[in-house]
Amino acid sequence: MNFFEIFDFEPAFDLDVNTLSARYKNLQRAFHPDQYASANESQKLLALRKATEINDAYATLKSATSRAEYLLKLAGLDISHETTTVKDPSFLMQQMEYRERLEDISALSDPYDAIVAFEEELEAEQAELEALIGRELKSAHYEQAANAVRKLKFVNKLQTELERLEDEASEI
Amino acid sequence: MAYSDKVIDHYENPRNVGSFDKNDPQIATGMVGAPACGDVMKLQLKISDSGVIEDAKFKTYGCGSAIASSSLVTEWVKGKSLEEASEIKNTDIAQELALPPVKIHCSILAEDAIKAAIDDYKTKHSS
């Protein structure tokens, strides 16, 4: 049973996260150890395994990035532990500029407006990449989809760094 | 995870940080990124007319191992021909810095940055 089947979904990138969360909560309840208090040891073990699998599946499908990686894996292209480097110069140049912008923001005495503006840009970029990933996966263009996922990971990283800056700024 | 002394040394005192003018015909620029960690690396080489690397600078946004790998590479390539520089392997970098397996991709990034810079130089001088 693959992660999509666990939640009764067709394997597809477009997925309603609210429906996923609702189904996750139902399954989590059904396989909760409390439900197996009077069961025998092998049943308890089975339920525990199932609960773990449900958690893994939910964590994987909830995020667009890991959901795309999982779909690629199902299609025979495992990029989750790859060490491939990205060499697209214009994309990397932009990443460098983004990193420099992060440095500039961290030097500001009142960084909030700059953080919010940057956040909005990154979210727009994520939405664009996710739309592209959806289209490429739908047309079974796995290499192109994988490239878009790799780019999405850079944007995710920037977002994490930006969130860290925001936390630091709110501590002062 | 503990960093080796050499990684810490390069991280705290990175050699050759900075940039050259990428439009200068003597300058080769290599840019690479590692999706696994979102690290970005820019390596620039200043190449003499006889094809020897006279100087190198880098700018890396990433973890300590990525910074140490690029810093080390700028030291190693100086005085080398393009041919010799292209022979630097990620395993040499990883070994010198005693990188743990989870950080091997940082050394791959540095090796690929040298290759990308050399490719850039060849493209610049092919016409």
PDB file of N, CA and C in Angstrom, chain A residues 82-132:
ATOM      1  N   GLU A  82      19.802  12.460  -3.080  1.00  0.00           N
ATOM      2  CA  GLU A  82      20.797  12.647  -4.138  1.00  0.00           C
ATOM      3  C   GLU A  82      21.830  13.703  -3.746  1.00  0.00           C
ATOM      4  N   THR A  83      22.979  13.650  -4.407  1.00  0.00           N
ATOM      5  CA  THR A  83      24.000  14.657  -4.167  1.00  0.00           C
ATOM      6  C   THR A  83      24.270  15.457  -5.449  1.00  0.00           C
ATOM      7  N   THR A  84      23.325  15.372  -6.389  1.00  0.00           N
ATOM      8  CA  THR A  84      23.452  16.127  -7.631  1.00  0.00           C
ATOM      9  C   THR A  84      23.524  17.613  -7.327  1.00  0.00           C
ATOM     10  N   THR A  85      24.338  18.333  -8.095  1.00  0.00           N
ATOM     11  CA  THR A  85      24.372  19.774  -7.915  1.00  0.00           C
ATOM     12  C   THR A  85      23.619  20.453  -9.054  1.00  0.00           C
ATOM     13  N   VAL A  86      23.059  21.612  -8.721  1.00  0.00           N
ATOM     14  CA  VAL A  86      22.338  22.403  -9.713  1.00  0.00           C
ATOM     15  C   VAL A  86      23.333  23.373 -10.344  1.00  0.00           C
ATOM     16  N   LYS A  87      23.305  23.499 -11.678  1.00  0.00           N
ATOM     17  CA  LYS A  87      24.298  24.352 -12.340  1.00  0.00           C
ATOM     18  C   LYS A  87      23.676  25.472 -13.172  1.00  0.00           C
ATOM     19  N   ASP A  88      22.373  25.587 -13.155  1.00  0.00           N
ATOM     20  CA  ASP A  88      21.671  26.633 -13.901  1.00  0.00           C
ATOM     21  C   ASP A  88      22.136  28.020 -13.429  1.00  0.00           C
ATOM     22  N   PRO A  89      22.993  28.720 -14.235  1.00  0.00           N
ATOM     23  CA  PRO A  89      23.628  29.953 -13.741  1.00  0.00           C
ATOM     24  C   PRO A  89      22.640  31.066 -13.376  1.00  0.00           C
ATOM     25  N   SER A  90      21.592  31.266 -14.190  1.00  0.00           N
ATOM     26  CA  SER A  90      20.712  32.397 -13.882  1.00  0.00           C
ATOM     27  C   SER A  90      19.917  32.129 -12.601  1.00  0.00           C
ATOM     28  N   PHE A  91      19.528  30.875 -12.412  1.00  0.00           N
ATOM     29  CA  PHE A  91      18.825  30.523 -11.169  1.00  0.00           C
ATOM     30  C   PHE A  91      19.746  30.726  -9.959  1.00  0.00           C
ATOM     31  N   LEU A  92      21.001  30.284 -10.080  1.00  0.00           N
ATOM     32  CA  LEU A  92      21.937  30.391  -8.962  1.00  0.00           C
ATOM     33  C   LEU A  92      22.316  31.845  -8.676  1.00  0.00           C
ATOM     34  N   MET A  93      22.434  32.628  -9.760  1.00  0.00           N
ATOM     35  CA  MET A  93      22.728  34.047  -9.594  1.00  0.00           C
ATOM     36  C   MET A  93      21.634  34.697  -8.752  1.00  0.00           C
ATOM     37  N   GLN A  94      20.389  34.329  -9.054  1.00  0.00           N
ATOM     38  CA  GLN A  94      19.265  34.879  -8.307  1.00  0.00           C
ATOM     39  C   GLN A  94      19.311  34.417  -6.847  1.00  0.00           C
ATOM     40  N   GLN A  95      19.706  33.148  -6.644  1.00  0.00           N
ATOM     41  CA  GLN A  95      19.823  32.629  -5.281  1.00  0.00           C
ATOM     42  C   GLN A  95      20.874  33.407  -4.490  1.00  0.00           C
ATOM     43  N   MET A  96      21.999  33.714  -5.157  1.00  0.00           N
ATOM     44  CA  MET A  96      23.062  34.507  -4.525  1.00  0.00           C
ATOM     45  C   MET A  96      22.510  35.871  -4.107  1.00  0.00           C
ATOM     46  N   GLU A  97      21.750  36.482  -5.045  1.00  0.00           N
ATOM     47  CA  GLU A  97      21.187  37.801  -4.749  1.00  0.00           C
ATOM     48  C   GLU A  97      20.219  37.726  -3.568  1.00  0.00           C
ATOM     49  N   TYR A  98      19.434  36.658  -3.520  1.00  0.00           N
ATOM     50  CA  TYR A  98      18.509  36.462  -2.400  1.00  0.00           C
ATOM     51  C   TYR A  98      19.275  36.351  -1.079  1.00  0.00           C
ATOM     52  N   ARG A  99      20.380  35.588  -1.122  1.00  0.00           N
ATOM     53  CA  ARG A  99      21.173  35.422   0.103  1.00  0.00           C
ATOM     54  C   ARG A  99      21.779  36.750   0.554  1.00  0.00           C
ATOM     55  N   GLU A 100      22.223  37.553  -0.452  1.00  0.00           N
ATOM     56  CA  GLU A 100      22.774  38.869  -0.105  1.00  0.00           C
ATOM     57  C   GLU A 100      21.683  39.746   0.503  1.00  0.00           C
ATOM     58  N   ARG A 101      20.488  39.605  -0.036  1.00  0.00           N
ATOM     59  CA  ARG A 101      19.363  40.379   0.490  1.00  0.00           C
ATOM     60  C   ARG A 101      19.061  39.977   1.936  1.00  0.00           C
ATOM     61  N   LEU A 102      19.162  38.675   2.221  1.00  0.00           N
ATOM     62  CA  LEU A 102      18.972  38.203   3.598  1.00  0.00           C
ATOM     63  C   LEU A 102      19.987  38.865   4.533  1.00  0.00           C
ATOM     64  N   GLU A 103      21.243  38.942   4.049  1.00  0.00           N
ATOM     65  CA  GLU A 103      22.293  39.587   4.853  1.00  0.00           C
ATOM     66  C   GLU A 103      21.957  41.050   5.110  1.00  0.00           C
ATOM     67  N   ASP A 104      21.492  41.734   4.053  1.00  0.00           N
ATOM     68  CA  ASP A 104      21.125  43.144   4.192  1.00  0.00           C
ATOM     69  C   ASP A 104      20.000  43.303   5.208  1.00  0.00           C
ATOM     70  N   ILE A 105      19.022  42.413   5.119  1.00  0.00           N
ATOM     71  CA  ILE A 105      17.879  42.494   6.043  1.00  0.00           C
ATOM     72  C   ILE A 105      18.342  42.295   7.477  1.00  0.00           C
ATOM     73  N   SER A 106      19.274  41.367   7.682  1.00  0.00           N
ATOM     74  CA  SER A 106      19.715  41.086   9.054  1.00  0.00           C
ATOM     75  C   SER A 106      20.464  42.276   9.648  1.00  0.00           C
ATOM     76  N   ALA A 107      20.938  43.184   8.784  1.00  0.00           N
ATOM     77  CA  ALA A 107      21.662  44.357   9.280  1.00  0.00           C
ATOM     78  C   ALA A 107      20.728  45.532   9.592  1.00  0.00           C
ATOM     79  N   LEU A 108      19.460  45.416   9.207  1.00  0.00           N
ATOM     80  CA  LEU A 108      18.521  46.522   9.434  1.00  0.00           C
ATOM     81  C   LEU A 108      18.126  46.622  10.906  1.00  0.00           C
ATOM     82  N   SER A 109      17.896  47.856  11.362  1.00  0.00           N
ATOM     83  CA  SER A 109      17.478  48.009  12.757  1.00  0.00           C
ATOM     84  C   SER A 109      15.997  47.663  12.899  1.00  0.00           C
ATOM     85  N   ASP A 110      15.207  47.956  11.861  1.00  0.00           N
ATOM     86  CA  ASP A 110      13.790  47.591  11.875  1.00  0.00           C
ATOM     87  C   ASP A 110      13.471  46.765  10.622  1.00  0.00           C
ATOM     88  N   PRO A 111      13.686  45.445  10.700  1.00  0.00           N
ATOM     89  CA  PRO A 111      13.636  44.630   9.478  1.00  0.00           C
ATOM     90  C   PRO A 111      12.236  44.153   9.076  1.00  0.00           C
ATOM     91  N   TYR A 112      11.198  44.471   9.871  1.00  0.00           N
ATOM     92  CA  TYR A 112       9.899  43.818   9.649  1.00  0.00           C
ATOM     93  C   TYR A 112       9.331  43.981   8.244  1.00  0.00           C
ATOM     94  N   ASP A 113       9.305  45.229   7.758  1.00  0.00           N
ATOM     95  CA  ASP A 113       8.717  45.467   6.430  1.00  0.00           C
ATOM     96  C   ASP A 113       9.479  44.698   5.356  1.00  0.00           C
ATOM     97  N   ALA A 114      10.809  44.729   5.477  1.00  0.00           N
ATOM     98  CA  ALA A 114      11.640  44.033   4.495  1.00  0.00           C
ATOM     99  C   ALA A 114      11.402  42.535   4.554  1.00  0.00           C
ATOM    100  N   ILE A 115      11.229  41.985   5.770  1.00  0.00           N
ATOM    101  CA  ILE A 115      10.975  40.550   5.935  1.00  0.00           C
ATOM    102  C   ILE A 115       9.643  40.172   5.292  1.00  0.00           C
ATOM    103  N   VAL A 116       8.626  40.976   5.572  1.00  0.00           N
ATOM    104  CA  VAL A 116       7.289  40.682   5.033  1.00  0.00           C
ATOM    105  C   VAL A 116       7.308  40.724   3.505  1.00  0.00           C
ATOM    106  N   ALA A 117       7.959  41.745   2.942  1.00  0.00           N
ATOM    107  CA  ALA A 117       8.014  41.879   1.480  1.00  0.00           C
ATOM    108  C   ALA A 117       8.739  40.678   0.863  1.00  0.00           C
ATOM    109  N   PHE A 118       9.835  40.268   1.474  1.00  0.00           N
ATOM    110  CA  PHE A 118      10.618  39.138   0.981  1.00  0.00           C
ATOM    111  C   PHE A 118       9.799  37.846   1.090  1.00  0.00           C
ATOM    112  N   GLU A 119       9.120  37.683   2.222  1.00  0.00           N
ATOM    113  CA  GLU A 119       8.285  36.502   2.433  1.00  0.00           C
ATOM    114  C   GLU A 119       7.254  36.349   1.318  1.00  0.00           C
ATOM    115  N   GLU A 120       6.621  37.488   0.973  1.00  0.00           N
ATOM    116  CA  GLU A 120       5.594  37.451  -0.076  1.00  0.00           C
ATOM    117  C   GLU A 120       6.189  37.022  -1.414  1.00  0.00           C
ATOM    118  N   GLU A 121       7.388  37.527  -1.706  1.00  0.00           N
ATOM    119  CA  GLU A 121       8.052  37.154  -2.953  1.00  0.00           C
ATOM    120  C   GLU A 121       8.365  35.658  -2.991  1.00  0.00           C
ATOM    121  N   LEU A 122       8.873  35.166  -1.860  1.00  0.00           N
ATOM    122  CA  LEU A 122       9.232  33.745  -1.810  1.00  0.00           C
ATOM    123  C   LEU A 122       7.996  32.863  -1.934  1.00  0.00           C
ATOM    124  N   GLU A 123       6.900  33.290  -1.288  1.00  0.00           N
ATOM    125  CA  GLU A 123       5.668  32.510  -1.381  1.00  0.00           C
ATOM    126  C   GLU A 123       5.161  32.465  -2.817  1.00  0.00           C
ATOM    127  N   ALA A 124       5.270  33.604  -3.519  1.00  0.00           N
ATOM    128  CA  ALA A 124       4.843  33.646  -4.919  1.00  0.00           C
ATOM    129  C   ALA A 124       5.707  32.691  -5.749  1.00  0.00           C
ATOM    130  N   GLU A 125       7.004  32.686  -5.450  1.00  0.00           N
ATOM    131  CA  GLU A 125       7.910  31.815  -6.193  1.00  0.00           C
ATOM    132  C   GLU A 125       7.610  30.338  -5.920  1.00  0.00           C
ATOM    133  N   GLN A 126       7.302  30.026  -4.652  1.00  0.00           N
ATOM    134  CA  GLN A 126       6.933  28.655  -4.293  1.00  0.00           C
ATOM    135  C   GLN A 126       5.675  28.234  -5.042  1.00  0.00           C
ATOM    136  N   ALA A 127       4.680  29.129  -5.062  1.00  0.00           N
ATOM    137  CA  ALA A 127       3.413  28.805  -5.729  1.00  0.00           C
ATOM    138  C   ALA A 127       3.653  28.531  -7.214  1.00  0.00           C
ATOM    139  N   GLU A 128       4.526  29.338  -7.812  1.00  0.00           N
ATOM    140  CA  GLU A 128       4.829  29.175  -9.229  1.00  0.00           C
ATOM    141  C   GLU A 128       5.513  27.827  -9.494  1.00  0.00           C
ATOM    142  N   LEU A 129       6.491  27.503  -8.644  1.00  0.00           N
ATOM    143  CA  LEU A 129       7.217  26.235  -8.809  1.00  0.00           C
ATOM    144  C   LEU A 129       6.294  25.041  -8.567  1.00  0.00           C
ATOM    145  N   GLU A 130       5.419  25.171  -7.562  1.00  0.00           N
ATOM    146  CA  GLU A 130       4.499  24.065  -7.273  1.00  0.00           C
ATOM    147  C   GLU A 130       3.533  23.830  -8.430  1.00  0.00           C
ATOM    148  N   ALA A 131       3.090  24.926  -9.047  1.00  0.00           N
ATOM    149  CA  ALA A 131       2.199  24.792 -10.206  1.00  0.00           C
ATOM    150  C   ALA A 131       2.940  24.082 -11.344  1.00  0.00           C
ATOM    151  N   LEU A 132       4.198  24.465 -11.529  1.00  0.00           N
ATOM    152  CA  LEU A 132       5.016  23.843 -12.576  1.00  0.00           C
ATOM    153  C   LEU A 132       5.213  22.350 -12.289  1.00  0.00           C
TER     154      LEU A 132
END
